[in-house]
Tab-separated table of C-alpha atoms and ligand atoms in Angstrom:
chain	number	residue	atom	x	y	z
A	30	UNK	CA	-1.096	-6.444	5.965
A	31	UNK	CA	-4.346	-8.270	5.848
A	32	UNK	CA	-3.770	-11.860	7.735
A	33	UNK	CA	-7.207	-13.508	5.951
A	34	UNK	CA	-5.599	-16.534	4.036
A	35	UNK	CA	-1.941	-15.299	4.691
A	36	UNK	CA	-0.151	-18.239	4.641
A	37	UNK	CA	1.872	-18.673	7.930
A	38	UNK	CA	5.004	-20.401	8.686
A	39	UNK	CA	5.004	-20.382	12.438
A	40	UNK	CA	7.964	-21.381	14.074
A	41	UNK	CA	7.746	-22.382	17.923
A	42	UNK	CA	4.063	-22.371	17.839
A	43	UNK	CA	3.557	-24.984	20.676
A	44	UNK	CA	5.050	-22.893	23.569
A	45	UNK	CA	3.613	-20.112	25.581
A	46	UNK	CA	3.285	-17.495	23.564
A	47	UNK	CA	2.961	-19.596	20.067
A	48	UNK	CA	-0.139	-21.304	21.158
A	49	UNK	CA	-1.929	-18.261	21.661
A	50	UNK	CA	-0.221	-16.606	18.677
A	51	UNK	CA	-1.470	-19.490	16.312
A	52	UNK	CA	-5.083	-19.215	17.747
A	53	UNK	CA	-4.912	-15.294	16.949
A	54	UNK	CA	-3.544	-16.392	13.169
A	55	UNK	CA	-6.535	-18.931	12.696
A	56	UNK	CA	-9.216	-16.493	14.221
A	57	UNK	CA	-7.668	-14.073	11.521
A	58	UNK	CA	-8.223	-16.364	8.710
A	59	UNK	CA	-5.164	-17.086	8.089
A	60	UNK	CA	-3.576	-20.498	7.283
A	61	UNK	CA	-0.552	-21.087	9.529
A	62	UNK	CA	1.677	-24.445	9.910
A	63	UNK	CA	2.687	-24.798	13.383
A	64	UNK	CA	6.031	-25.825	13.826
A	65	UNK	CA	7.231	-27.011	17.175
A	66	UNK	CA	10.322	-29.200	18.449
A	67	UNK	CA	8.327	-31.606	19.847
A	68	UNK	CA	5.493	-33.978	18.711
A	69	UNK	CA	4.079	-34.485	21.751
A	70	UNK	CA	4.027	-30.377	22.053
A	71	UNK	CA	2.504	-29.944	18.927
A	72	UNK	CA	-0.582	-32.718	19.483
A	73	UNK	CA	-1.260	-30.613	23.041
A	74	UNK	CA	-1.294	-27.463	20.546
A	75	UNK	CA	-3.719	-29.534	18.519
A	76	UNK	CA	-5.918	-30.286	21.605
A	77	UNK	CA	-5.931	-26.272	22.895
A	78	UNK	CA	-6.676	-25.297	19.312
A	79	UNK	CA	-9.840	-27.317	19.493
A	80	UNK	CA	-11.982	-27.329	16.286
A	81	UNK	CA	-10.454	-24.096	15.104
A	82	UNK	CA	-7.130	-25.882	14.403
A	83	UNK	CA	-8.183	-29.280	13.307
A	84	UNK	CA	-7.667	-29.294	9.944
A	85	UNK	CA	-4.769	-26.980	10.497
A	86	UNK	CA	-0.861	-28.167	8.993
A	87	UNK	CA	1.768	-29.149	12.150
A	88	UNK	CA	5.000	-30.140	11.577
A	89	UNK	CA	7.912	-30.840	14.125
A	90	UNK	CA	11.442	-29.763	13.496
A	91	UNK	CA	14.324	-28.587	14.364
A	92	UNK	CA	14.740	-25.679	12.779
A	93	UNK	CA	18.507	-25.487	13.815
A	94	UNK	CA	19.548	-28.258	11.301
A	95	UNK	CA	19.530	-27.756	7.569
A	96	UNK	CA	17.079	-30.598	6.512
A	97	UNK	CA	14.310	-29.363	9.251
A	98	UNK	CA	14.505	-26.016	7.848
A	99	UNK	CA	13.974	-27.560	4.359
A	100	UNK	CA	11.247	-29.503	5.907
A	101	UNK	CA	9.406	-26.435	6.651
A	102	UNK	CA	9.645	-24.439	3.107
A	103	UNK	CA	8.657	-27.927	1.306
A	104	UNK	CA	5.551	-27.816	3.329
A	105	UNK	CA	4.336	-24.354	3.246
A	106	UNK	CA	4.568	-25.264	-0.845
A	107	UNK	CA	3.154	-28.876	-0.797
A	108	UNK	CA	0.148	-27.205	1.160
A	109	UNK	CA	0.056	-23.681	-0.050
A	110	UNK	CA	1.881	-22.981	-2.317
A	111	UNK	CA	4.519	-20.618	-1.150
A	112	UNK	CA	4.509	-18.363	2.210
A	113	UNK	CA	3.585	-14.538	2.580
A	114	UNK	CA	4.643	-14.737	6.509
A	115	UNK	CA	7.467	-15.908	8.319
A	116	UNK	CA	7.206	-15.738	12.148
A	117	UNK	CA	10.502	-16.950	13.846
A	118	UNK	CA	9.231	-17.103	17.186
A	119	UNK	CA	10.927	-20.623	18.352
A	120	UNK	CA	13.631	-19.307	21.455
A	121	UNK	CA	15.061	-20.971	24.308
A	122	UNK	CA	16.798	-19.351	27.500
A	123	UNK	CA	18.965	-19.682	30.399
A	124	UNK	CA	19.141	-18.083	34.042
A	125	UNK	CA	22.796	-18.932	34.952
A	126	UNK	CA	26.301	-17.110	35.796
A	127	UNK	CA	27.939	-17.087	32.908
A	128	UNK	CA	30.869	-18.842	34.386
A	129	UNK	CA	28.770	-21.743	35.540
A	130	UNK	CA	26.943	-22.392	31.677
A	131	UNK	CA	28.920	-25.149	29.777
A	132	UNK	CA	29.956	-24.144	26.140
A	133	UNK	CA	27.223	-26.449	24.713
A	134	UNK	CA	24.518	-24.614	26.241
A	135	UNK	CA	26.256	-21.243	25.214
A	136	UNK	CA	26.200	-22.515	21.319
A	137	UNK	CA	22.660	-23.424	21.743
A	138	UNK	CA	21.477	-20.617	22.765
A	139	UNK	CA	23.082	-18.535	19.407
A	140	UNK	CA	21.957	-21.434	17.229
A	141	UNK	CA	18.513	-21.547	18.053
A	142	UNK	CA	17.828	-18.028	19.004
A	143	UNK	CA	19.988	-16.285	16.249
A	144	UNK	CA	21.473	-18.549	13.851
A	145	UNK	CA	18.177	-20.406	13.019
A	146	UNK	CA	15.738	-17.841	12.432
A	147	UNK	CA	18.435	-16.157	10.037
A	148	UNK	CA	18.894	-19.088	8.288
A	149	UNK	CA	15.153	-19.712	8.597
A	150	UNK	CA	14.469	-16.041	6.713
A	151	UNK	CA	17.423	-17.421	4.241
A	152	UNK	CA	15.432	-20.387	2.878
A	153	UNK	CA	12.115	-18.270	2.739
A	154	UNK	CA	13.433	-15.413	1.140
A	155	UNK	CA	13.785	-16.547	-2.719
A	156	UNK	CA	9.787	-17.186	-2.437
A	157	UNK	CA	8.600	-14.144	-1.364
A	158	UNK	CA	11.215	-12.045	-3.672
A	159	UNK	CA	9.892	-13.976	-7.016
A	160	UNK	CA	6.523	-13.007	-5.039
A	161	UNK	CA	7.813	-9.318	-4.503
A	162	UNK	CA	5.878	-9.782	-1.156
A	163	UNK	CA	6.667	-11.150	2.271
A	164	UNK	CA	6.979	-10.414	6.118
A	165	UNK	CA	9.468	-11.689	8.120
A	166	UNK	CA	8.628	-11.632	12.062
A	167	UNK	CA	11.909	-12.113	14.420
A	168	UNK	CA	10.392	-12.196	18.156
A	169	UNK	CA	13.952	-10.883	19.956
A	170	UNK	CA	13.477	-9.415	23.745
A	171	UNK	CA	13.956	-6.335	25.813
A	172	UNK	CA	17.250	-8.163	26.670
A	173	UNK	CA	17.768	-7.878	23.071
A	174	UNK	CA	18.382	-4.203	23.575
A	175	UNK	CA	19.568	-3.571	27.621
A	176	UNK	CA	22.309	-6.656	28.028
A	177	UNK	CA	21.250	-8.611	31.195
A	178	UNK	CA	23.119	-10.402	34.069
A	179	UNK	CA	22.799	-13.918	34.182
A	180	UNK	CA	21.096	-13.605	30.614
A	181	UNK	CA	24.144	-13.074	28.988
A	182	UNK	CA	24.414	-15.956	26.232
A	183	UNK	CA	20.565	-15.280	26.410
A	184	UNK	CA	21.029	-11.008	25.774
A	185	UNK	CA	23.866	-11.724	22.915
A	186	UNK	CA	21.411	-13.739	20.948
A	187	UNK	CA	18.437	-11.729	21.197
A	188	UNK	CA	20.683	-8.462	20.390
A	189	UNK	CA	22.401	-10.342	17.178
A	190	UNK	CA	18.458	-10.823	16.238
A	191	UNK	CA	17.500	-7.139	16.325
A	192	UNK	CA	20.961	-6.142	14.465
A	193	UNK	CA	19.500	-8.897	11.978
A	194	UNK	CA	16.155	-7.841	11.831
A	195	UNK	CA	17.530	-4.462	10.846
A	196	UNK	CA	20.398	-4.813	8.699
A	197	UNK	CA	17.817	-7.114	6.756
A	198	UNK	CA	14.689	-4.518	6.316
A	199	UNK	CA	17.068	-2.109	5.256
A	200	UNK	CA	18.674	-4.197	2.549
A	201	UNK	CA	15.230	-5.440	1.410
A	202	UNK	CA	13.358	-2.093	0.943
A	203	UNK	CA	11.754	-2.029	-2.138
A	204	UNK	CA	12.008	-5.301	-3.102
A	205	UNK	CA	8.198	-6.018	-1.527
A	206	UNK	CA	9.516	-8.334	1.093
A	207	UNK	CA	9.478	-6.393	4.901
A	208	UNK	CA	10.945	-7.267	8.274
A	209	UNK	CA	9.527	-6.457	11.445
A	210	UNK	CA	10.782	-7.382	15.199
A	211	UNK	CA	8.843	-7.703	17.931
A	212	UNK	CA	10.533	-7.320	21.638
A	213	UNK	CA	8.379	-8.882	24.688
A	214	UNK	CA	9.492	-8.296	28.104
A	215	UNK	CA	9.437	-10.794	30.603
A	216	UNK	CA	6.495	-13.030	30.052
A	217	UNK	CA	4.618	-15.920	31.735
A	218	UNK	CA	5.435	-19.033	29.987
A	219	UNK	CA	7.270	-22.029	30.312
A	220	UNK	CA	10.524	-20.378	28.776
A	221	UNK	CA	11.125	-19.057	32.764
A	222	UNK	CA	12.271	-21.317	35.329
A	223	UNK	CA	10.711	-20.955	38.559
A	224	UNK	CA	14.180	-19.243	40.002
A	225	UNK	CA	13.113	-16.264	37.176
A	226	UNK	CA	10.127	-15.744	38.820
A	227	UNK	CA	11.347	-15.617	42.417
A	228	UNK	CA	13.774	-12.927	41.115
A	229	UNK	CA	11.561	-11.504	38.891
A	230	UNK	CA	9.538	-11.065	42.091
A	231	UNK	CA	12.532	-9.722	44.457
A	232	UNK	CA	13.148	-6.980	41.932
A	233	UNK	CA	10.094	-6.161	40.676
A	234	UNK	CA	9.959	-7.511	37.124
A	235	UNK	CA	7.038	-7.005	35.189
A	236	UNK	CA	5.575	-10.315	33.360
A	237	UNK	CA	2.686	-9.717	30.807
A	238	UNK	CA	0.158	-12.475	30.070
A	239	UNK	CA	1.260	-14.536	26.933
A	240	UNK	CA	-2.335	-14.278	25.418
A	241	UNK	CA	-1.509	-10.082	25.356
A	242	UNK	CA	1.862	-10.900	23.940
A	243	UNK	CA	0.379	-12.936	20.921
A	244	UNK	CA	-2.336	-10.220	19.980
A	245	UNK	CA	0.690	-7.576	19.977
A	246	UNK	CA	2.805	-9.692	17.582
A	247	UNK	CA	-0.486	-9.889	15.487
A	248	UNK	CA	-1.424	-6.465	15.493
A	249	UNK	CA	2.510	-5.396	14.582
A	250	UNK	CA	1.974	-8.007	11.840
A	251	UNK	CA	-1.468	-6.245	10.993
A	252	UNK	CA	-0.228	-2.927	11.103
A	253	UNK	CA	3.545	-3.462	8.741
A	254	UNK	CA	5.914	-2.637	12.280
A	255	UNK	CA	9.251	-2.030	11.581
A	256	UNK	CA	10.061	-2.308	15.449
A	257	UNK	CA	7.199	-2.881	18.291
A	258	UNK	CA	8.800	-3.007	21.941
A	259	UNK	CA	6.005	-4.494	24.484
A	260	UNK	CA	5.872	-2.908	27.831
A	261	UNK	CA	6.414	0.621	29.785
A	262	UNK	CA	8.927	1.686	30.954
A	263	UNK	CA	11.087	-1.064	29.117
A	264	UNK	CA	10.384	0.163	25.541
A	265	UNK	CA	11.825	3.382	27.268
A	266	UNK	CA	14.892	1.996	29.223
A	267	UNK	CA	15.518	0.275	25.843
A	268	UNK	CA	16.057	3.659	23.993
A	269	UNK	CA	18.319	4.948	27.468
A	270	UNK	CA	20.382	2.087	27.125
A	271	UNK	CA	21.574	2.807	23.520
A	272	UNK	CA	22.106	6.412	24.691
A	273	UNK	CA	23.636	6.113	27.750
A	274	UNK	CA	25.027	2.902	28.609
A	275	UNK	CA	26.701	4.093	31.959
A	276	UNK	CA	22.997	5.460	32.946
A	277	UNK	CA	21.758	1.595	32.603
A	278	UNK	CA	24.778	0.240	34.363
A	279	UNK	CA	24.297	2.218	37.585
A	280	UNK	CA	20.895	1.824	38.247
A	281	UNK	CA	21.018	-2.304	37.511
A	282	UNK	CA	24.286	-2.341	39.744
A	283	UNK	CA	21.922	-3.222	43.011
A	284	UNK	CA	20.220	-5.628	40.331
A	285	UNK	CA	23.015	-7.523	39.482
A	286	UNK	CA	23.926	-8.786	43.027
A	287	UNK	CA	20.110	-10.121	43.779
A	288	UNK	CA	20.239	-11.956	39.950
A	289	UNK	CA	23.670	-13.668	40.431
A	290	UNK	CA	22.483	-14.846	44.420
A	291	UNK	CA	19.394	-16.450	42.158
A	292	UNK	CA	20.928	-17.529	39.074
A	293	UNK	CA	23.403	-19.712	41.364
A	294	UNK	CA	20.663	-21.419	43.641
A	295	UNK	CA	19.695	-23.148	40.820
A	296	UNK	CA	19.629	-21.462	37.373
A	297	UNK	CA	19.793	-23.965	34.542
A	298	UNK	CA	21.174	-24.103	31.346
B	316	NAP	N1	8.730	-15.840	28.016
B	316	NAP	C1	9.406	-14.704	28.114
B	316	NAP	O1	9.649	-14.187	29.237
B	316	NAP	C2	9.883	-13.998	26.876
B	316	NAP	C3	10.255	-12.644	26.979
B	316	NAP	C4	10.739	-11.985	25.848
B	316	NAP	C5	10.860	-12.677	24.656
B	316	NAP	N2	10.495	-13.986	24.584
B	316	NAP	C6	10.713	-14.695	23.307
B	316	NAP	O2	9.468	-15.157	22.787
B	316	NAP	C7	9.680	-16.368	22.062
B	316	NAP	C8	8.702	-17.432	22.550
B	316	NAP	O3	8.930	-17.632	23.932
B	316	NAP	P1	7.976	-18.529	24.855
B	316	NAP	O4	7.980	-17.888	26.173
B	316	NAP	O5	6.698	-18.816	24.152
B	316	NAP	O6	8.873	-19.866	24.945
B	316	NAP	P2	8.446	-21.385	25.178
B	316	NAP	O7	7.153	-21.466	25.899
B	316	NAP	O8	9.617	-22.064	25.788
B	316	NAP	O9	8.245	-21.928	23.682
B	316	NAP	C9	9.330	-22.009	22.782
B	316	NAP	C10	8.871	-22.686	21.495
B	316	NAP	O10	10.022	-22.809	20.644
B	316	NAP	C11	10.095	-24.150	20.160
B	316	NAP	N3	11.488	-24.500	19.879
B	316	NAP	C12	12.561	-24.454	20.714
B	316	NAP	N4	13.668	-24.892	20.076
B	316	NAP	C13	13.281	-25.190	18.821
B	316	NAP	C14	13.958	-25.710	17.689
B	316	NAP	N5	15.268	-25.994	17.715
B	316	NAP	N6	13.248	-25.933	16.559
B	316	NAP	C15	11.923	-25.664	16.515
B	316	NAP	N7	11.224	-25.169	17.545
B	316	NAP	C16	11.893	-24.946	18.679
B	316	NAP	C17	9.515	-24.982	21.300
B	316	NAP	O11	9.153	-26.269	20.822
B	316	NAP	P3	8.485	-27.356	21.839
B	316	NAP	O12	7.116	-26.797	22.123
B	316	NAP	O13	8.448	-28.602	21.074
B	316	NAP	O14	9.365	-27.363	23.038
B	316	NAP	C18	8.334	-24.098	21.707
B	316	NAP	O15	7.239	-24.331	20.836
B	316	NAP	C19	11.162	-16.746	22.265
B	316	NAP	O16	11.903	-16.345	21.147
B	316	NAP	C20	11.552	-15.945	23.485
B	316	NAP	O17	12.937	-15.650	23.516
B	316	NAP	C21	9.990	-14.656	25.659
């Protein structure tokens, strides 16, 4: 799909990856709102986007309550009149034994990682039906596909996403309205505590650049993806893993002792 004056609801647009994906958007032409949690977040976005993004639309909300998510739909059509893409990019994550994360943070996790963006793709969908035209973007995660120690919560939310994502495209086809999602692997961004890294570094995690991960959600966009997995051999060990689970399990068994020794020096929730 051509992105020139595609009108862009961006959600989580202030974080690592969004910053870089809404300066891709605007050096496309296209005409994105930002949407971040946080004010504060959003007027830094404002100050990296520079000239480019001045007369852009922001908006903060939280796109886990009802009235937020309204929030956003009423101004993609006070400023545009309607939206052609959705990208629900907004996730948050935790690096913790699954024993040690309190229920709260567990519901979190599934609300704004799963339940939002599907409620998110809910209130956009009427539009871009009477439209007969649409994309809907769900960022998941490799963990989305290979479930992860000390990701758990994390792994259930991004794998409910993908079983979204495709139950969705299938029950839209033909109507004009697409959905495509978009798996990362690790990346360098804020999302990552520093105990991630350490790990990450212990056994030998790769971490891409957030500024590559933004131009591969764009050209996926650009190019009508149903699925786009970032990163060899992960895209592979993706495929293994719904094959043969038992494959997986063995050779992360070594894994799994280094990420619980991390995740309990320290892993938040
Ligand atoms: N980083 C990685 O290693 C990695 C790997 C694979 C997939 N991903 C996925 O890529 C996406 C972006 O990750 P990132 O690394 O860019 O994360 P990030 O730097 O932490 O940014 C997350 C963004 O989501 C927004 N957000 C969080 N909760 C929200 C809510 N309730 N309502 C509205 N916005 C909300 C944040 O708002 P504020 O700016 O106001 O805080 C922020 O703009 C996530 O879905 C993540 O799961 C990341």
């Amino acid at each position: 799909m051509k992105l020139e004056d595609a009108r862009v609801l961006l959600i989580g647009a202030a974080g690592g990856i969004g910053r870089y994906l809404a300066r891709e958007l605007l050096d496309a032409g296209a005409r994105p709102c930002m949407v971040a949690l946080r004010q504060e977040e959003l007027d830094s976005l404002r100050e990296f986007l520079g000239a480019s993004g001045a007369d852009a639309c922001y908006l903060a909300a939280d796109v886990t309550t009802e009235t937020d998510r309204q929030a956003c739909v009423d101004k993609m059509q006070e400023k545009f009149g309607g939206v052609d893409v959705l990208i629900n990019l907004a996730g948050i994550n935790a690096f913790a034994r699954y024993e040690d994360q309190s229920p709260e943070a567990i519901e979190r996790i599934m609300l704004v990682n799963a339940v939002a963006p599907m409620l998110m793709a809910r209130a956009v969908l009427p539009g871009m039906l009477a439209q007969a035209g649409g994309r809907i973007v769900n960022v998941g995660s490799t963990f989305g596909s290979i479930g992860f120690s000390c990701f758990t919560a994390y792994s259930t939310s991004k794998f409910a996403l993908r079983g979204f994502s495709q139950a969705l495209r299938r029950e839209l086809v033909g109507s004009g309205v697409e959905v495509t999602y978009v798996a990362p692997r690790g990346v360098e961004t804020p999302l990552n505590p520093p105990e991630v890294y350490a790990m990450a570094r212990e056994v030998k995690m790769a971490f891409d650049q957030p500024e590559a991960v933004a131009r591969e959600i764009v050209d996926a966009v650009r190019k009508g993806s149903k699925e786009k997995y970032i990163g060899f051999p992960e895209s592979l060990f993706a495929r293994i893993n719904g094959v043969f689970p038992g494959v997986v399990d063995n050779s992360l068994k070594k894994q799994n002792e280094v990420m619980r020794s991390y995740a309990a020096n320290g892993g938040h929730d």
